[in-house]
Short mmCIF file of C-alpha atoms and ligand atoms in Angstrom, two decimals:
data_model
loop_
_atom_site.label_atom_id
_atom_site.label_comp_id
_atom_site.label_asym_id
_atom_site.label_seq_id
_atom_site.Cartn_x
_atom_site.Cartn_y
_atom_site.Cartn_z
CA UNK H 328 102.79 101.04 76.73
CA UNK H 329 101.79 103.49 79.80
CA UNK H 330 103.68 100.76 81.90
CA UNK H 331 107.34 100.83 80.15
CA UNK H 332 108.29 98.17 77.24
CA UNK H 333 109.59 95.70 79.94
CA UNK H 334 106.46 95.48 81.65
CA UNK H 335 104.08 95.73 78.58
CA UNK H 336 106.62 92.23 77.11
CA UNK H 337 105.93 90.63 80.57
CA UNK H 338 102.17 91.06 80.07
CA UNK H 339 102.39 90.17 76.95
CA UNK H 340 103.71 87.02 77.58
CA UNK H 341 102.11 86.28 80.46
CA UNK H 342 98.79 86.28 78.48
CA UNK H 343 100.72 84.14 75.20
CA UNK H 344 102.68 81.57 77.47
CA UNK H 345 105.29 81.13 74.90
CA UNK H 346 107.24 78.04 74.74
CA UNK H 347 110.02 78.67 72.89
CA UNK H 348 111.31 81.93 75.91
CA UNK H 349 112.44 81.83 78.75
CA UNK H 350 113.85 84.57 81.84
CA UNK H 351 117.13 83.02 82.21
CA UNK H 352 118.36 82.62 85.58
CA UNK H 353 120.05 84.66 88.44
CA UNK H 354 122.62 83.17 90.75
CA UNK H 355 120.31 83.12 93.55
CA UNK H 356 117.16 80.89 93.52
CA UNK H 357 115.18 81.31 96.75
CA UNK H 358 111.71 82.51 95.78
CA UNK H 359 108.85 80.11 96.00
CA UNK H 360 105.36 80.87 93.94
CA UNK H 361 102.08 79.91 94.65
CA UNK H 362 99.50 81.02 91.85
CA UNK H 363 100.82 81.05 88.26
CA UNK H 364 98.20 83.52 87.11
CA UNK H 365 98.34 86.73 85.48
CA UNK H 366 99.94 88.87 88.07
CA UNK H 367 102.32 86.34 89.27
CA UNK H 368 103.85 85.98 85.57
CA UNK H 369 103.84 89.40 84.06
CA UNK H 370 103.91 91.50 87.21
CA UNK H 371 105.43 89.66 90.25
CA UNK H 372 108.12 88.16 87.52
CA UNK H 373 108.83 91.31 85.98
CA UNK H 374 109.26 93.29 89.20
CA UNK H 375 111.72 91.00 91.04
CA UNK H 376 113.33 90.12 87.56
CA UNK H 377 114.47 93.93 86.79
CA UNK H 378 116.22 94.51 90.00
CA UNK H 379 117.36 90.99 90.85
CA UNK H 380 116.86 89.09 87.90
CA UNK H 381 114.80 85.10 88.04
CA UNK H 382 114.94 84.29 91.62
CA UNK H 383 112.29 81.62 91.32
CA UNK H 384 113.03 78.65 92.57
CA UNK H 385 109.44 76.88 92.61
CA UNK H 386 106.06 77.11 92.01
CA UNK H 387 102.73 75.86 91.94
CA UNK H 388 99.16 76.36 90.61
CA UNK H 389 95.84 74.00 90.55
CA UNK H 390 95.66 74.71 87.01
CA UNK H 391 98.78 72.27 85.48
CA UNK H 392 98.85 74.88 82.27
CA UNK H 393 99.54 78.06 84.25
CA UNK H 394 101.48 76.06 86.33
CA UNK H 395 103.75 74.28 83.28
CA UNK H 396 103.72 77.79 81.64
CA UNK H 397 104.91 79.60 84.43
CA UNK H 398 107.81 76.95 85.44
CA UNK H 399 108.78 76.86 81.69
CA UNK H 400 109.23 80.75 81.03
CA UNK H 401 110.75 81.24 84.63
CA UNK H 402 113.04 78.10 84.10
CA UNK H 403 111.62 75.47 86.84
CA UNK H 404 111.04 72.50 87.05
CA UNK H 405 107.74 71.53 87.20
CA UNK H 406 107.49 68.87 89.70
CA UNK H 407 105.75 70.30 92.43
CA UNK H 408 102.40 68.84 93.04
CA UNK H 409 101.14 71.16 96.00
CA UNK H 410 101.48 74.15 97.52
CA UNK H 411 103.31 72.12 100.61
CA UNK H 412 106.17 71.01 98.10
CA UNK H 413 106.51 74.83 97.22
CA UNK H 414 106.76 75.81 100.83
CA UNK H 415 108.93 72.89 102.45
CA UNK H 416 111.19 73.23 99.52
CA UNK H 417 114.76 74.08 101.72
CA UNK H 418 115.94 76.24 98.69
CA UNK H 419 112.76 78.76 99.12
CA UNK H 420 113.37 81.06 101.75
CA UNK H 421 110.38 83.67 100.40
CA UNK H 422 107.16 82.70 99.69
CA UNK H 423 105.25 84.54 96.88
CA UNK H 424 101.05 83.75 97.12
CA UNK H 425 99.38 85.21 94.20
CA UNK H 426 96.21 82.27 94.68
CA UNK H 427 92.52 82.94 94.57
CA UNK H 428 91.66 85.03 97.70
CA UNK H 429 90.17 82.60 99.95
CA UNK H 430 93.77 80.82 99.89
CA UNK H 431 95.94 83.53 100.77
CA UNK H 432 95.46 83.66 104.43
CA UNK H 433 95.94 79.18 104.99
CA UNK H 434 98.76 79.55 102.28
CA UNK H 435 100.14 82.23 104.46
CA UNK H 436 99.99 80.46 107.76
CA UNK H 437 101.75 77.77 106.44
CA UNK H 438 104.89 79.48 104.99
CA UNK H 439 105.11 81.27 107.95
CA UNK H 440 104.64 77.84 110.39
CA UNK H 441 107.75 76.56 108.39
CA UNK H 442 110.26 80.01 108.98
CA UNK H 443 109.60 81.32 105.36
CA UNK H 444 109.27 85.72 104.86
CA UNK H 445 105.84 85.69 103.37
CA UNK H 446 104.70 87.92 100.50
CA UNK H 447 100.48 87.78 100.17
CA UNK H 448 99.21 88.96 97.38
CA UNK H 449 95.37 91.55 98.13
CA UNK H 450 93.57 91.02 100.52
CA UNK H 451 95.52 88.74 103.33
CA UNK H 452 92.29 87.67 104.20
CA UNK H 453 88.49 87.40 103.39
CA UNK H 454 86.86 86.87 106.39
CA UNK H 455 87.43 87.97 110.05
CA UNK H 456 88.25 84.14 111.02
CA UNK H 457 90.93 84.38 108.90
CA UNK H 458 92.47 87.77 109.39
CA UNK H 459 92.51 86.24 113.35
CA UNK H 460 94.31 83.19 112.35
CA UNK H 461 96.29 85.09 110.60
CA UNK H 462 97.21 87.73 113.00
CA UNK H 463 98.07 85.34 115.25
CA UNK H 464 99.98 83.02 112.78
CA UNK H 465 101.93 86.45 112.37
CA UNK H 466 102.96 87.49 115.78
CA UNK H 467 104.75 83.96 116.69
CA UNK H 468 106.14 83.84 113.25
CA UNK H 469 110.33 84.11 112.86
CA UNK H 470 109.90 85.44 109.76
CA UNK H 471 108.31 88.90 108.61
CA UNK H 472 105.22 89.25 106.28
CA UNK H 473 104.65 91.48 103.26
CA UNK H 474 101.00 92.74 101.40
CA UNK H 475 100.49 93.24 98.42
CA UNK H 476 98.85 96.86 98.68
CA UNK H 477 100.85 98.86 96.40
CA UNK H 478 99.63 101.87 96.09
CA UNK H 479 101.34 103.64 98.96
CA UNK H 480 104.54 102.67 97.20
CA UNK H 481 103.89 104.71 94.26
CA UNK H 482 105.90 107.89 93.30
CA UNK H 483 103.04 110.00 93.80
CA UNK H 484 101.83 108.86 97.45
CA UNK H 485 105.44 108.99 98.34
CA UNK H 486 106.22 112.26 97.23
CA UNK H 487 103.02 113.92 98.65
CA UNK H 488 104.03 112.39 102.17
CA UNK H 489 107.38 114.29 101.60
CA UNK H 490 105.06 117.27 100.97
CA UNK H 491 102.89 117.30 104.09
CA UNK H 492 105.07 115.67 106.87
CA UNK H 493 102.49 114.22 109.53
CA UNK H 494 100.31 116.76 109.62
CA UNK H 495 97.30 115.81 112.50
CA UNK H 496 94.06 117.29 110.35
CA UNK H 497 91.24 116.34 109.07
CA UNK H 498 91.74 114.97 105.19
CA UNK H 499 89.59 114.88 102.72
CA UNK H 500 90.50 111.73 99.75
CA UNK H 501 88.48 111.26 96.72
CA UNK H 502 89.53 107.99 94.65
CA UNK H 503 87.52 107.90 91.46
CA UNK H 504 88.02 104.14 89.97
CA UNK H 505 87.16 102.87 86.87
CA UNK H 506 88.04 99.19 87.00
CA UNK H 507 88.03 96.29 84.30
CA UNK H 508 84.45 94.75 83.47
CA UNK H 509 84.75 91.39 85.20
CA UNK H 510 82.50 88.84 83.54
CA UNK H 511 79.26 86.87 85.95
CA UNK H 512 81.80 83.89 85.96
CA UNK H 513 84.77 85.20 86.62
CA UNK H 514 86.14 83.40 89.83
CA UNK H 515 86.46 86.83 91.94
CA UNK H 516 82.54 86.56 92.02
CA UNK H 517 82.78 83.48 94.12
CA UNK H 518 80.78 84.13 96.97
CA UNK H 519 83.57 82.73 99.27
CA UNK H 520 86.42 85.09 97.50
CA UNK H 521 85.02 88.31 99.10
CA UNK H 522 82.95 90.33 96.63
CA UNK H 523 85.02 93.02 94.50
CA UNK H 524 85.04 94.99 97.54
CA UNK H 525 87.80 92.21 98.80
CA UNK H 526 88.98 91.97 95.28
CA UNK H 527 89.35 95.79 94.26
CA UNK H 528 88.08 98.40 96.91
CA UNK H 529 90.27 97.20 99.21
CA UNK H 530 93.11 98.69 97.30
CA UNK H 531 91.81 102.45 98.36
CA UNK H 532 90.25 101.45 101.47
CA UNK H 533 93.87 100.51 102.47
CA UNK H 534 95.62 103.70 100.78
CA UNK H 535 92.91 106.17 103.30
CA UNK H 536 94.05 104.01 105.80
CA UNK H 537 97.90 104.39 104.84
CA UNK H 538 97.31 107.88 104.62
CA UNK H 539 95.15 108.77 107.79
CA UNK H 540 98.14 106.80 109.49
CA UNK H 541 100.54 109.84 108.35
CA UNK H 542 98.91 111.56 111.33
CA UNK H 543 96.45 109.45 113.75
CA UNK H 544 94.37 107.36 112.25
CA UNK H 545 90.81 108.19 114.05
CA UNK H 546 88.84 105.37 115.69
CA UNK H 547 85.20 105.99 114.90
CA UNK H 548 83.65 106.32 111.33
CA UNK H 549 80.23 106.80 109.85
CA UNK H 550 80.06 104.98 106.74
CA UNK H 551 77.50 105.02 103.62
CA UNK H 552 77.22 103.43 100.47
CA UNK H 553 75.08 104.14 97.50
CA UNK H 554 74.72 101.01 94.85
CA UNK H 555 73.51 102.14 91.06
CA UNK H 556 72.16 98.81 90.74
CA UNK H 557 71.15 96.86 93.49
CA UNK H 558 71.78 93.03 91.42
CA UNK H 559 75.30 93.49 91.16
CA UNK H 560 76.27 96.00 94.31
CA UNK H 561 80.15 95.80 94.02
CA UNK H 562 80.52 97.16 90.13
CA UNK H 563 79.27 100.61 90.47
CA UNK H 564 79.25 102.10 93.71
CA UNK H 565 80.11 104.93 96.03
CA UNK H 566 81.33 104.43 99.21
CA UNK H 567 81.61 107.50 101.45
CA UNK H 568 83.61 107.18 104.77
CA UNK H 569 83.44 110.59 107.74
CA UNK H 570 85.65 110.64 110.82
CA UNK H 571 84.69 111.72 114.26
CA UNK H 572 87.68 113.81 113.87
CA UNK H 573 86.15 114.99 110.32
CA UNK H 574 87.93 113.37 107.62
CA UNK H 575 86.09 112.56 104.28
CA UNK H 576 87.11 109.67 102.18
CA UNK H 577 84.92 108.41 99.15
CA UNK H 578 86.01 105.89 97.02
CA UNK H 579 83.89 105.78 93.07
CA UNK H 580 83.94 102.61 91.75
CA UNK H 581 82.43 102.06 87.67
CA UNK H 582 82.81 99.00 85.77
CA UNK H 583 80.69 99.86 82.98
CA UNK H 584 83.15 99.59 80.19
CA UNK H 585 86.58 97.58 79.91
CA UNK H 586 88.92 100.62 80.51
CA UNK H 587 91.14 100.80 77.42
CA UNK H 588 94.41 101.27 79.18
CA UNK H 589 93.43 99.37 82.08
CA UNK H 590 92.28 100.46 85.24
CA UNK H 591 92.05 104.48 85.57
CA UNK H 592 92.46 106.62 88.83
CA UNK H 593 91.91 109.75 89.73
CA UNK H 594 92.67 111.02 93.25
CA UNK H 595 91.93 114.22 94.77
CA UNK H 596 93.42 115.10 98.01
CA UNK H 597 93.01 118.10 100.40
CA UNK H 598 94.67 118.35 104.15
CA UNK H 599 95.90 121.96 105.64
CA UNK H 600 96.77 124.21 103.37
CA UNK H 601 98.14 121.20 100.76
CA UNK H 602 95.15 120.42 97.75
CA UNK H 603 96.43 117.41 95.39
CA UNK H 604 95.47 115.52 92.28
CA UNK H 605 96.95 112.56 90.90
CA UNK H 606 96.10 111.92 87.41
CA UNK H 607 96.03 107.75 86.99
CA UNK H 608 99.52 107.52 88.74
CA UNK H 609 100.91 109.68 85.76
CA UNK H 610 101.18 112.94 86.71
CA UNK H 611 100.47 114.88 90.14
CA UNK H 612 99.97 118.31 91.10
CA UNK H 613 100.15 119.54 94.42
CA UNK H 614 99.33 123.39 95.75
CA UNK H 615 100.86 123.83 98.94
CA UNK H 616 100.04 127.79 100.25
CA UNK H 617 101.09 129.90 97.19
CA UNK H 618 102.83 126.95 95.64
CA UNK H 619 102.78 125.07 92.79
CA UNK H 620 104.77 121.15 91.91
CA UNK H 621 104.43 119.58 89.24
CA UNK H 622 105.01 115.58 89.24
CA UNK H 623 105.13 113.03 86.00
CA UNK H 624 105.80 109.35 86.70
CA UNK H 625 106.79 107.38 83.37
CA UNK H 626 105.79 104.77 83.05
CA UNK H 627 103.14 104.97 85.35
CA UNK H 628 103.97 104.28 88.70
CA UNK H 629 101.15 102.48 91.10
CA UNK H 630 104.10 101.04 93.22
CA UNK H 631 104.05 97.83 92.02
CA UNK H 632 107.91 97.56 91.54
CA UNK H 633 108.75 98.96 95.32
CA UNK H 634 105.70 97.11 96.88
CA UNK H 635 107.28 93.74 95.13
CA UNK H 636 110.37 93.63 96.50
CA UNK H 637 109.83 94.77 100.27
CA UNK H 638 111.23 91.27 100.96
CA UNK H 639 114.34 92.36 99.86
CA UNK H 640 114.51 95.89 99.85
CA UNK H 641 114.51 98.43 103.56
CA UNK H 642 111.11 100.24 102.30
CA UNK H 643 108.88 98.49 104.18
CA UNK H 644 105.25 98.74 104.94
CA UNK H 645 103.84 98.65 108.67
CA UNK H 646 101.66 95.28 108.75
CA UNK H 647 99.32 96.93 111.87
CA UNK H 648 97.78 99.29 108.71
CA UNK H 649 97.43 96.30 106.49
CA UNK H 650 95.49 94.39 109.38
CA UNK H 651 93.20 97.77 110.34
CA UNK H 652 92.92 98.36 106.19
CA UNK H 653 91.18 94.63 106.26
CA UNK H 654 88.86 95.02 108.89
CA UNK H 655 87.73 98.02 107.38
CA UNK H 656 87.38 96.45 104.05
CA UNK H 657 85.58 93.32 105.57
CA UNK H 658 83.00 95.37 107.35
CA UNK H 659 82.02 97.26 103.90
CA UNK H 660 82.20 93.61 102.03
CA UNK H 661 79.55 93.10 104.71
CA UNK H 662 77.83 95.77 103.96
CA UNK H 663 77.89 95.19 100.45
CA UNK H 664 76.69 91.29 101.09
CA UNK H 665 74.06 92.55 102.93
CA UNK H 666 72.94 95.55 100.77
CA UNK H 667 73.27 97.68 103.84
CA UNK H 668 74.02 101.93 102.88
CA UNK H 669 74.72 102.63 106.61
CA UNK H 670 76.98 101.71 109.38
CA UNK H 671 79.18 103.29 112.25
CA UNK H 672 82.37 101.15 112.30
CA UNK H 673 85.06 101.62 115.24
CA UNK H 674 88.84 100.11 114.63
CA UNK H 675 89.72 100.17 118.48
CA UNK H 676 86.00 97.74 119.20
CA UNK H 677 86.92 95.88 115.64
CA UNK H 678 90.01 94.74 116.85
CA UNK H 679 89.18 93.83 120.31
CA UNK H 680 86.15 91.90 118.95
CA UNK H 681 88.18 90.33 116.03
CA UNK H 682 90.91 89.64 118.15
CA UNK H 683 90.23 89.00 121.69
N1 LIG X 1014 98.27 94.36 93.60
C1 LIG X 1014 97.63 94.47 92.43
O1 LIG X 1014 97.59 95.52 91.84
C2 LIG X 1014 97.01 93.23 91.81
C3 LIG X 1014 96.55 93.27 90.48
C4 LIG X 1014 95.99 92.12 89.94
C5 LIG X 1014 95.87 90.97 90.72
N2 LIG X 1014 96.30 90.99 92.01
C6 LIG X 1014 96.12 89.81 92.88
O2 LIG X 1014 96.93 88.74 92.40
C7 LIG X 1014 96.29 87.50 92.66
C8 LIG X 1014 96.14 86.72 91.36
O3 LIG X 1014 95.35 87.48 90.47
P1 LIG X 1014 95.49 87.29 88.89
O4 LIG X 1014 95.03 88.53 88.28
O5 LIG X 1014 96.83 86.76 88.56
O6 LIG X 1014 94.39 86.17 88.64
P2 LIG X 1014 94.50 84.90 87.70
O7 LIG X 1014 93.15 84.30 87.66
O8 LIG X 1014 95.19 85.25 86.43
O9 LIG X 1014 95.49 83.95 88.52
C9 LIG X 1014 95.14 83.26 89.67
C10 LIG X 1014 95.89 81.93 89.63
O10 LIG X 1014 95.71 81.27 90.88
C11 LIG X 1014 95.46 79.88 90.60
N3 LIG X 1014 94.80 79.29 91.73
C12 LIG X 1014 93.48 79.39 92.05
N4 LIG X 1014 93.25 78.74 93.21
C13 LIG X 1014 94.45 78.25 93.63
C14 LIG X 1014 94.86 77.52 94.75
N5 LIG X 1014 94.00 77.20 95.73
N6 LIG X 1014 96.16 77.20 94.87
C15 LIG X 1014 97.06 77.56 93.91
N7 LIG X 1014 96.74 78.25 92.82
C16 LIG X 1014 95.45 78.60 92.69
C17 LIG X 1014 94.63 79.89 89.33
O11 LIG X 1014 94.65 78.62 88.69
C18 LIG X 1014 95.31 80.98 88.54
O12 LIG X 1014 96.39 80.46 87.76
C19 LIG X 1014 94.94 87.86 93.30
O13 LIG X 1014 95.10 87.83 94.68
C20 LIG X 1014 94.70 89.28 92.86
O14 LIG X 1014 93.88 90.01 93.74
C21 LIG X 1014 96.88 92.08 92.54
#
């Protein structure tokens, strides 16, 4: 229940598919879906549903039961056959794409080709071919486009901004994970859906880079990973990240046991004179000089609900830190494919090769 009763009834459901509930219906129906899994039911659903109520007005999946489930609970009908239907459907002005990863970025391109505001689910893209197409697809666009990073959104990461202003020194981040036990099958694995580091790490590789943006985010980085087991690299591994200006960000992720309460952060944070911890998105202290606040989020906050509904809402994320977050996180998926524990990695000679 660390989520909230609403939340914990969408997951609920989202894992049951009952047949005999459904949402209801708000008076506005302009949100497309693409992806009936897990997320899109129980988290996408429930965060758009509590502050605007069923704004669905289409979906799709490839899998006809997620698909049927989803359109039944969320009151749609079920007709669409493709993705294409979803987006050229001239009641959807936002398109939702909670997909496998490897569809996000064509899915993406195409809502945005046809006018639609775009929300993509993590990561926009798994590849540097796509994160170009992408980029590009996104600067001729009409429409604007949303990720689905949410962890700068939370109540924590907001209110220690509030804390330290934009202050221009070194930081030092430390984001211990410990993530769900994801089975040799389980379609993240797919070696064209990006590796876990795609699937998971990208989450804090994008949060250092949210944060470092506070001040200026510094070009060059030295970066080294060390794998506990070198047959399955992306479970349980530490990746360690230093700044030519002197920053220090290490991200710990173990998947040795399902986490009970799902998955479990701890992040410890030290810039100036400010020293944080944030305790799973639950609680946060910070020290700032002789200070001392004390923060509790209930129900646990990751950002989820603000991150949801930047379509609608003015709290907004920049999309430049989304698109220097992925080529971070595809260089260490790289690294990771490659079983390479050092690099030097530059976002001003990324981007020119990636995008020039
Ligand atoms: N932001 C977060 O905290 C967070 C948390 C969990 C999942 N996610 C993201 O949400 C997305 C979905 O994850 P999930 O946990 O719901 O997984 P899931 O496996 O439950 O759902 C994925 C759904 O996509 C469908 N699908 C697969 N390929 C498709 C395609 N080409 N076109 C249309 N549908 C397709 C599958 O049939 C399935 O129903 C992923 O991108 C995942 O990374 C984000």
């Amino acid at each position: 229940m660390i989520y909230g009763a609403g939340k914990t009834l969408f997951k609920v459901f989202g894992r049951l598919r009952p047949k005999w509930f459904s949402s209801g219906k708000s008076r506005v129906q302009d949100i497309g879906l693409i992806g009936c899994g897990q997320f899109a039911y129980a988290t996408i659903g429930y965060s758009i549903w509590r502050k605007y109520g069923n704004r669905f007005a289409a979906c799709y999946d490839i899998d006809r039961t997620n698909h049927a489930s989803f359109a039944l609970f969320y009151g749609l009908s079920p007709d669409a056959s493709s993705a294409t239907d979803v987006i050229a459907d001239e009641r959807v002005k936002f398109v939702y794409i909670a997909s496998n990863h490897a569809s996000h970025t064509p899915y993406a391109i195409d809502a945005l080709k046809a006018g639609k505001t775009v929300f993509i689910e993590k990561p926009i893209s798994v590849s540097i071919d796509q994160l170009r197409c992408l980029a590009s697809a996104v600067c001729s666009a009409s429409a604007p486009i949303y990720a689905g990073y949410n962890r700068p959104f939370s109540g924590a990461i907001r209110n220690l901004r509030t804390e330290i202003g934009s202050l221009n020194k070194p930081m030092t981040l430390n984001c211990f994970v410990s993530g769900h036990v994801i089975g040799p099958d389980h379609w993240y694995r797919r070696p064209q859906e990006g590796t876990r580091i795609c699937g998971n790490v990208g989450h804090w590789l994008d949060l250092a880079v949210h944060m470092l943006s506070w001040g200026e985010l510094p070009d060059r980085w030295h970066i080294l990973i060390a794998y506990s087991n070198t047959s399955s690299r992306d479970d349980d591994l530490s990746i360690a990240l230093t700044s030519e200006r002197g920053d220090l960000i290490n991200i710990v992720l173990t998947a040795r046991n399902e986490p009970f309460e799902g998955i479990n952060e701890t992040i410890n944070f030290q810039q100036g004179d400010v020293i944080a911890k944030i305790d799973d998105f639950r609680r946060m202290t910070i020290w700032k000089g002789p200070n001392i606040h004390k923060y509790r989020y209930w129900p646990k906050d990751v950002g989820h609900n603000m991150c949801l509904i930047q379509p609608f809402s003015n709290i907004k994320r920049d999309w430049k830190e989304v698109e220097m977050s992925t080529l971070l996180m595809l260089h260490i998926a790289n690294m990771v494919i490659n079983t390479k524990s050092s690099s030097d990695f530059s976002f001003s000679s990324e981007l020119s090769k990636a995008f020039n």
